[in-house]
């Protein structure tokens, strides 16, 4: 199998399995029924649907959050009263530990992290507009309103987000593969503080890289991935936008002149690369250069050492240099007979106040790369678990591992990761923050 075929195959295995998608859809339906039952008599609800990466089919299986939007006919942003009632509903009927942020009600259901958000419905069939999809009508009508009220651009982000789903539906499966690969690579890169908007940035830069590759008459994922990485070497020059839902003239001049520029495909008022996020993205350029070098070596040597190509950067000890607490006292075990479809993170009191997102991302992605590498070398199933176990230990703490005392429950944090999308084996990694 060629490097391009192997990388494309790996990118496709990053998508959620059929069983995981079914489970996610059941969660969405449960939420829909509860919201309609509890609030449907007091609010005119047009529809409730999943959006975000799950709705766009660009999710990574091991990091599959679900955005669920409630479209309201008679309410306008910021939806304060509706948010309060939505918060009460979730607390009483879905998850008593839910959190209310500036935009979403965040909670967990059947292992999934859910963001539940309100949006204004602008879908009406005016004049028999049969040539446009619901998403196109929704975005078009919302943008007409925003032209008169441009100061509400940020508040209308959820109202316009159906357009992002339609945008991805218009992309090819090749484009989805490049976007997933870009997001996977990002999960192996530790940049403290860079979380808001990061997934969308990687997804859309991947889409542009795929678009440029297809314009050359090819669908070579190695070349597409290279294009994505090279974008990160010239962040200051980026000027990326699409005109599926708006014209170039609809992008405010003050935004169009900004550099770097990555405009939301369905919201011309939103440049994903504002000053702070542009700085984070530029910081990733050095890591992109390392990956390009690894890709060169892989092409010259042959084979597909995926664990080497996607080994996290910087190395595990370096990423915690500025952290107030450091991970230690590790315990790693592999277990069989598990029914888990998703990774799971258990935080205990000792992990309070610590940003655990990078440790989580590193372990999720590295276990998946190690698993894929073992499968590409056709190792037996028992060897896959043993190999992942041993390599993960050396990654997080090189050297001799003395016998561990205590149990996973004794430590501040436990991360459980299935060994592949459809497996009854898991790796458990526990450690303290000291």
Coordinates of C-alpha atoms in Angstrom, one line a residue:
X1 CA 0.0 0.0 0.0
X2 CA 1.4 3.4 -1.0
X3 CA 2.0 6.2 1.6
X4 CA -0.9 8.1 0.1
X5 CA -3.3 5.1 0.3
X6 CA -2.1 4.4 3.9
X7 CA -2.6 8.0 5.0
X8 CA -6.0 8.2 3.4
X9 CA -7.0 4.9 5.1
X10 CA -5.8 6.2 8.5
X11 CA -7.7 9.5 8.0
X12 CA -10.9 7.6 7.3
X13 CA -10.5 5.4 10.4
X14 CA -10.5 8.7 12.4
X15 CA -14.2 9.1 11.6
X16 CA -16.7 7.8 14.2
X17 CA -17.9 4.2 13.7
X18 CA -21.4 3.4 12.7
X19 CA -22.2 2.3 16.3
X20 CA -20.9 5.5 17.8
X21 CA -22.9 7.6 15.3
X22 CA -26.1 5.7 16.3
X23 CA -25.4 6.2 19.9
X24 CA -24.9 9.9 19.4
X25 CA -28.1 10.2 17.4
X26 CA -30.0 8.5 20.3
X27 CA -28.6 11.2 22.6
X28 CA -29.7 14.0 20.3
X29 CA -33.2 12.4 20.1
X30 CA -33.4 12.1 23.9
X31 CA -32.5 15.8 24.2
X32 CA -35.0 16.8 21.6
X33 CA -37.8 15.0 23.3
X34 CA -37.0 16.4 26.7
X35 CA -36.8 20.0 25.4
X36 CA -40.0 19.7 23.5
X37 CA -41.8 18.1 26.4
X38 CA -40.7 20.7 29.0
X39 CA -40.5 23.9 26.9
X40 CA -42.6 23.3 23.8
X41 CA -45.7 24.7 25.3
X42 CA -44.1 28.0 26.2
X43 CA -41.8 28.6 23.2
X44 CA -42.4 28.2 19.5
X45 CA -39.6 25.8 18.6
X46 CA -39.0 25.3 14.9
X47 CA -36.5 22.5 15.0
X48 CA -33.7 20.9 17.1
X49 CA -30.7 19.4 15.3
X50 CA -27.1 18.5 15.8
X51 CA -24.5 20.8 14.3
X52 CA -20.8 21.3 14.9
X53 CA -18.2 18.7 13.7
X54 CA -20.7 15.9 14.4
X55 CA -23.3 17.5 12.1
X56 CA -20.7 18.2 9.5
X57 CA -19.3 14.7 9.6
X58 CA -15.7 15.9 10.3
X59 CA -15.5 14.7 13.9
X60 CA -12.7 12.6 15.3
X61 CA -14.1 9.5 16.9
X62 CA -12.1 9.9 20.1
X63 CA -13.0 13.6 20.5
X64 CA -16.6 13.6 19.5
X65 CA -18.4 16.5 21.1
X66 CA -22.0 17.3 20.0
X67 CA -23.5 20.7 19.4
X68 CA -27.3 20.6 19.6
X69 CA -29.1 23.8 18.5
X70 CA -32.7 24.8 19.4
X71 CA -34.2 27.0 16.7
X72 CA -36.7 29.5 18.1
X73 CA -39.3 31.3 16.0
X74 CA -40.1 34.3 18.3
X75 CA -37.0 34.9 20.3
X76 CA -33.9 36.9 19.6
X77 CA -30.3 36.8 20.9
X78 CA -29.1 36.8 23.6
X79 CA -32.0 34.5 24.6
X80 CA -31.5 35.2 28.3
X81 CA -34.9 33.9 29.6
X82 CA -34.8 30.8 27.4
X83 CA -31.2 30.1 28.5
X84 CA -32.3 30.2 32.1
X85 CA -35.1 27.7 31.5
X86 CA -32.8 25.5 29.4
X87 CA -30.3 25.4 32.2
X88 CA -33.0 24.4 34.7
X89 CA -34.3 21.7 32.3
X90 CA -30.8 20.2 31.8
X91 CA -30.1 20.2 35.5
X92 CA -33.4 18.5 36.3
X93 CA -33.6 15.9 33.5
X94 CA -30.3 15.3 31.9
X95 CA -27.2 16.2 34.0
X96 CA -27.3 18.0 37.4
X97 CA -23.6 18.9 36.9
X98 CA -24.2 21.0 33.8
X99 CA -22.4 24.3 33.3
X100 CA -23.8 27.4 31.8
X101 CA -21.2 29.4 29.8
X102 CA -21.6 32.6 27.8
X103 CA -23.1 30.8 24.9
X104 CA -24.0 27.2 25.7
X105 CA -25.3 24.9 28.3
X106 CA -22.5 22.2 28.6
X107 CA -23.2 18.8 30.0
X108 CA -22.5 15.1 29.6
X109 CA -24.9 12.4 28.4
X110 CA -24.0 8.7 27.7
X111 CA -20.3 9.6 27.5
X112 CA -20.7 12.5 25.1
X113 CA -19.9 16.2 25.9
X114 CA -22.9 18.2 24.7
X115 CA -23.2 21.9 24.0
X116 CA -26.9 22.9 23.9
X117 CA -27.5 26.3 22.3
X118 CA -30.4 28.5 21.2
X119 CA -30.6 30.1 17.8
X120 CA -33.1 32.2 15.9
X121 CA -35.1 30.5 13.1
X122 CA -35.1 32.4 9.8
X123 CA -36.4 29.6 7.6
X124 CA -39.6 30.6 5.8
X125 CA -40.8 29.6 2.4
X126 CA -41.2 33.0 0.9
X127 CA -42.5 33.0 -2.7
X128 CA -42.1 29.3 -3.3
X129 CA -38.3 29.4 -2.9
X130 CA -37.8 25.8 -3.9
X131 CA -34.4 26.1 -5.4
X132 CA -32.7 26.8 -2.1
X133 CA -32.1 24.4 0.8
X134 CA -33.3 25.1 4.3
X135 CA -29.7 26.0 5.3
X136 CA -29.3 28.4 2.4
X137 CA -32.6 30.2 3.2
X138 CA -31.8 30.3 6.9
X139 CA -28.4 31.9 6.3
X140 CA -29.6 34.2 3.6
X141 CA -32.4 35.6 5.7
X142 CA -30.2 36.0 8.8
X143 CA -27.6 37.8 6.8
X144 CA -30.2 40.2 5.5
X145 CA -31.1 41.1 9.1
X146 CA -27.4 41.5 10.0
X147 CA -26.8 43.9 7.1
X148 CA -29.1 46.3 9.1
X149 CA -27.6 45.3 12.4
X150 CA -23.9 44.4 11.8
X151 CA -23.0 44.9 15.5
X152 CA -24.9 41.6 16.2
X153 CA -22.5 39.5 14.1
X154 CA -21.1 37.6 17.1
X155 CA -24.5 37.1 18.7
X156 CA -25.8 35.5 15.5
X157 CA -23.0 32.9 15.2
X158 CA -25.3 30.0 16.2
X159 CA -28.1 31.3 14.0
X160 CA -25.8 31.1 11.0
X161 CA -24.2 27.8 11.9
X162 CA -26.5 25.6 9.8
X163 CA -24.7 27.1 6.9
X164 CA -21.4 25.5 8.1
X165 CA -23.0 22.1 7.9
X166 CA -24.3 22.8 4.4
X167 CA -20.8 24.0 3.5
X168 CA -19.2 20.7 4.5
X169 CA -22.0 18.7 2.7
X170 CA -20.8 20.4 -0.5
X171 CA -17.2 19.2 0.2
X172 CA -15.9 15.9 -1.1
X173 CA -15.0 12.9 1.0
X174 CA -11.4 13.7 0.2
X175 CA -11.9 17.1 1.7
X176 CA -13.4 15.6 4.9
X177 CA -10.4 13.2 5.1
X178 CA -7.9 16.1 4.9
X179 CA -9.8 18.1 7.5
X180 CA -9.9 15.1 9.9
X181 CA -6.1 14.6 9.4
X182 CA -5.5 18.3 10.1
X183 CA -7.6 18.1 13.3
X184 CA -5.8 14.9 14.3
X185 CA -2.4 16.5 13.8
X186 CA -3.6 19.5 15.9
X187 CA -4.5 17.2 18.7
X188 CA -0.9 16.1 18.9
X189 CA 0.4 19.6 19.2
X190 CA 0.6 21.2 22.7
X191 CA -0.2 24.9 22.6
X192 CA -1.4 26.0 26.1
X193 CA -4.4 28.3 25.9
X194 CA -5.3 27.5 22.3
X195 CA -8.7 25.9 22.5
X196 CA -11.5 28.3 21.4
X197 CA -12.1 28.0 17.7
X198 CA -9.1 25.6 17.2
X199 CA -11.1 22.7 15.8
X200 CA -12.9 24.9 13.2
X201 CA -9.6 26.6 12.2
X202 CA -8.0 23.2 11.4
X203 CA -11.1 21.9 9.7
X204 CA -11.3 24.9 7.3
X205 CA -7.6 25.2 6.6
X206 CA -7.8 21.4 5.7
X207 CA -10.8 22.1 3.5
X208 CA -8.9 24.9 1.6
X209 CA -5.8 22.6 1.3
X210 CA -8.0 19.9 -0.2
X211 CA -9.7 22.4 -2.5
X212 CA -6.4 23.5 -3.9
X213 CA -5.2 19.9 -4.4
X214 CA -8.5 19.1 -6.2
X215 CA -8.0 22.2 -8.4
X216 CA -4.8 20.5 -9.7
X217 CA -6.9 17.5 -10.7
X218 CA -5.7 15.3 -7.8
X219 CA -6.9 13.8 -4.6
X220 CA -3.5 12.9 -3.1
X221 CA -3.8 13.1 0.7
X222 CA -0.1 13.3 1.2
X223 CA 0.1 16.4 -1.0
X224 CA -3.1 17.8 0.6
X225 CA -1.6 17.3 4.1
X226 CA 1.6 19.0 3.0
X227 CA -0.4 22.0 1.7
X228 CA -2.1 22.3 5.1
X229 CA 1.2 22.2 7.0
X230 CA 2.8 24.7 4.7
X231 CA -0.1 27.2 5.4
X232 CA 1.1 27.2 9.0
X233 CA 4.6 28.3 7.8
X234 CA 3.1 31.5 6.4
X235 CA 0.3 32.3 8.7
X236 CA 0.7 36.1 8.2
X237 CA -0.2 35.7 4.5
X238 CA -3.3 33.7 5.0
X239 CA -6.4 35.1 3.2
X240 CA -9.0 32.4 3.1
X241 CA -12.8 32.8 2.5
X242 CA -15.6 31.3 0.5
X243 CA -18.6 32.7 -1.3
X244 CA -21.1 29.9 -1.0
X245 CA -23.4 32.0 1.3
X246 CA -22.3 35.5 0.7
X247 CA -20.4 37.7 -1.7
X248 CA -16.9 39.1 -1.2
X249 CA -18.6 42.6 -0.9
X250 CA -20.6 41.3 2.1
X251 CA -17.4 40.9 4.1
X252 CA -16.9 44.2 6.0
X253 CA -13.9 46.0 4.6
X254 CA -12.3 46.2 8.1
X255 CA -12.4 42.4 8.2
X256 CA -11.4 41.8 4.6
X257 CA -8.2 43.8 5.0
X258 CA -7.1 41.8 8.1
X259 CA -4.2 39.4 7.9
X260 CA -4.2 36.6 8.6
X261 CA -7.7 36.0 7.5
X262 CA -9.9 32.9 7.7
X263 CA -13.6 33.9 7.3
X264 CA -16.3 31.7 8.6
X265 CA -18.0 30.1 5.5
X266 CA -21.5 31.1 6.7
X267 CA -20.7 34.3 8.7
X268 CA -18.8 37.1 6.9
X269 CA -18.5 39.0 10.2
X270 CA -16.3 36.3 11.8
X271 CA -12.6 36.1 11.2
X272 CA -11.4 33.0 13.0
X273 CA -7.8 34.4 13.1
X274 CA -8.1 37.4 15.4
X275 CA -4.9 38.6 17.0
X276 CA -4.8 36.0 19.8
X277 CA -5.6 33.0 17.7
X278 CA -3.3 34.1 15.0
X279 CA -0.5 34.1 17.5
X280 CA -1.3 30.6 18.6
X281 CA -1.5 29.4 15.0
X282 CA 1.9 31.0 14.1
X283 CA 3.4 29.2 17.1
X284 CA 2.3 25.9 15.5
X285 CA 4.5 26.7 12.5
X286 CA 7.6 25.3 14.0
X287 CA 5.8 22.0 14.8
X288 CA 4.4 21.9 11.2
X289 CA 8.0 22.2 9.9
X290 CA 9.0 19.2 12.0
X291 CA 6.1 17.2 10.7
X292 CA 7.0 18.1 7.1
X293 CA 10.5 16.8 7.8
X294 CA 9.1 13.6 9.2
X295 CA 7.0 13.3 6.1
X296 CA 10.0 13.7 3.8
X297 CA 11.9 10.9 5.8
X298 CA 8.8 8.6 5.6
X299 CA 8.6 9.0 1.8
X300 CA 12.3 8.3 1.4
X301 CA 12.4 5.3 3.7
X302 CA 9.1 3.8 2.7
X303 CA 6.6 2.1 5.0
X304 CA 4.1 4.0 7.2
X305 CA 5.5 4.6 10.7
X306 CA 2.4 6.5 11.8
X307 CA 3.4 6.7 15.4
X308 CA 6.6 8.5 14.4
X309 CA 4.9 10.8 11.9
X310 CA 2.4 11.9 14.5
X311 CA 4.5 11.7 17.7
X312 CA 3.2 14.6 19.8
X313 CA 5.1 17.9 20.0
X314 CA 6.7 19.1 22.1
X315 CA 7.6 16.0 24.1
X316 CA 5.5 15.2 27.2
X317 CA 7.8 16.7 29.9
X318 CA 8.3 19.9 27.9
X319 CA 4.7 20.8 27.7
X320 CA 4.2 21.1 31.4
X321 CA 7.2 23.4 32.1
X322 CA 5.0 26.4 32.8
X323 CA 2.2 24.5 34.5
X324 CA 1.6 25.1 38.2
X325 CA 1.4 21.4 38.8
X326 CA 3.3 18.5 37.0
X327 CA 2.0 15.0 36.3
X328 CA 3.7 12.2 38.1
X329 CA 3.3 8.8 39.9
X330 CA 2.0 7.2 36.7
X331 CA 0.1 4.0 36.4
X332 CA -0.6 2.4 33.0
X333 CA -2.6 -0.7 32.5
X334 CA -4.4 -2.4 29.6
X335 CA -7.7 -4.1 30.2
X336 CA -10.1 -6.3 28.1
X337 CA -13.8 -6.8 28.3
X338 CA -14.7 -3.1 28.1
X339 CA -17.8 -1.9 26.4
X340 CA -16.5 1.7 26.1
X341 CA -16.9 3.4 22.7
X342 CA -15.4 6.7 23.8
X343 CA -12.4 7.9 25.8
X344 CA -13.2 8.9 29.3
X345 CA -11.5 11.3 31.8
X346 CA -12.0 11.1 35.5
X347 CA -10.8 14.1 37.5
X348 CA -10.5 13.8 41.3
X349 CA -9.9 16.6 43.8
X350 CA -6.1 16.7 43.2
X351 CA -6.7 17.8 39.6
X352 CA -8.7 20.8 40.6
X353 CA -7.5 24.0 38.9
X354 CA -5.3 22.2 36.4
X355 CA -5.8 22.6 32.6
X356 CA -5.9 18.9 31.6
X357 CA -6.8 19.4 28.0
X358 CA -3.3 19.0 26.5
X359 CA -2.6 15.8 28.5
X360 CA -5.9 14.5 27.4
X361 CA -5.4 15.4 23.7
X362 CA -1.8 13.9 23.7
X363 CA -2.9 10.6 25.2
X364 CA -6.1 10.3 23.0
X365 CA -4.2 10.9 19.8
X366 CA -1.0 9.0 20.6
X367 CA -2.9 5.9 21.7
X368 CA -4.8 6.0 18.4
X369 CA -1.6 6.5 16.4
X370 CA 0.1 3.7 18.2
X371 CA -2.9 1.4 17.7
X372 CA -3.0 2.2 13.9
X373 CA 0.8 1.6 13.7
X374 CA 0.5 -1.8 15.3
X375 CA -2.4 -2.7 12.9
X376 CA -0.5 -1.6 9.8
X377 CA 2.3 -3.9 10.8
X378 CA -0.3 -6.7 11.2
X379 CA 0.4 -7.4 14.8
X380 CA -1.8 -9.9 16.6
X381 CA -4.5 -8.3 18.8
X382 CA -2.8 -9.2 22.1
X383 CA 0.4 -7.6 20.7
X384 CA -1.4 -4.4 19.8
X385 CA -2.4 -3.9 23.5
X386 CA 1.0 -4.8 24.8
X387 CA 2.8 -2.6 22.2
X388 CA 0.6 0.4 22.9
X389 CA 1.0 -0.1 26.6
X390 CA 4.8 -0.2 26.4
X391 CA 5.3 2.7 24.0
X392 CA 2.9 4.9 25.9
X393 CA 4.8 4.3 29.1
X394 CA 8.1 5.3 27.5
X395 CA 6.5 8.4 26.0
X396 CA 5.2 9.8 29.2
X397 CA 8.1 8.7 31.4
X398 CA 11.2 7.3 29.6
X399 CA 13.3 4.8 31.5
X400 CA 12.8 2.0 34.0
X401 CA 9.3 1.6 35.3
X402 CA 9.2 0.2 38.9
X403 CA 6.2 -1.8 40.0
X404 CA 3.4 0.7 40.8
X405 CA 1.6 0.7 44.1
X406 CA -2.0 1.7 44.7
X407 CA -4.7 1.8 42.1
X408 CA -6.1 4.1 39.4
X409 CA -8.7 5.4 41.9
X410 CA -5.9 6.5 44.2
X411 CA -4.6 9.0 41.7
X412 CA -5.8 12.5 40.8
X413 CA -6.7 11.8 37.2
X414 CA -7.5 8.7 35.1
X415 CA -7.8 8.6 31.3
X416 CA -9.3 5.6 29.7
X417 CA -8.9 5.2 25.9
X418 CA -10.3 2.4 23.7
X419 CA -7.6 0.7 21.6
X420 CA -9.2 1.6 18.3
X421 CA -12.7 2.5 17.2
X422 CA -14.3 -0.9 17.7
X423 CA -12.5 -2.8 20.4
X424 CA -13.2 -4.4 23.8
X425 CA -9.7 -3.4 25.0
X426 CA -8.8 -0.1 26.7
X427 CA -5.6 1.6 28.0
X428 CA -6.0 3.3 31.4
X429 CA -3.5 6.0 32.4
X430 CA -3.6 7.5 35.8
X431 CA -1.4 10.0 37.5
X432 CA -1.2 12.7 40.2
X433 CA -0.7 16.4 39.8
X434 CA 2.0 17.6 42.1

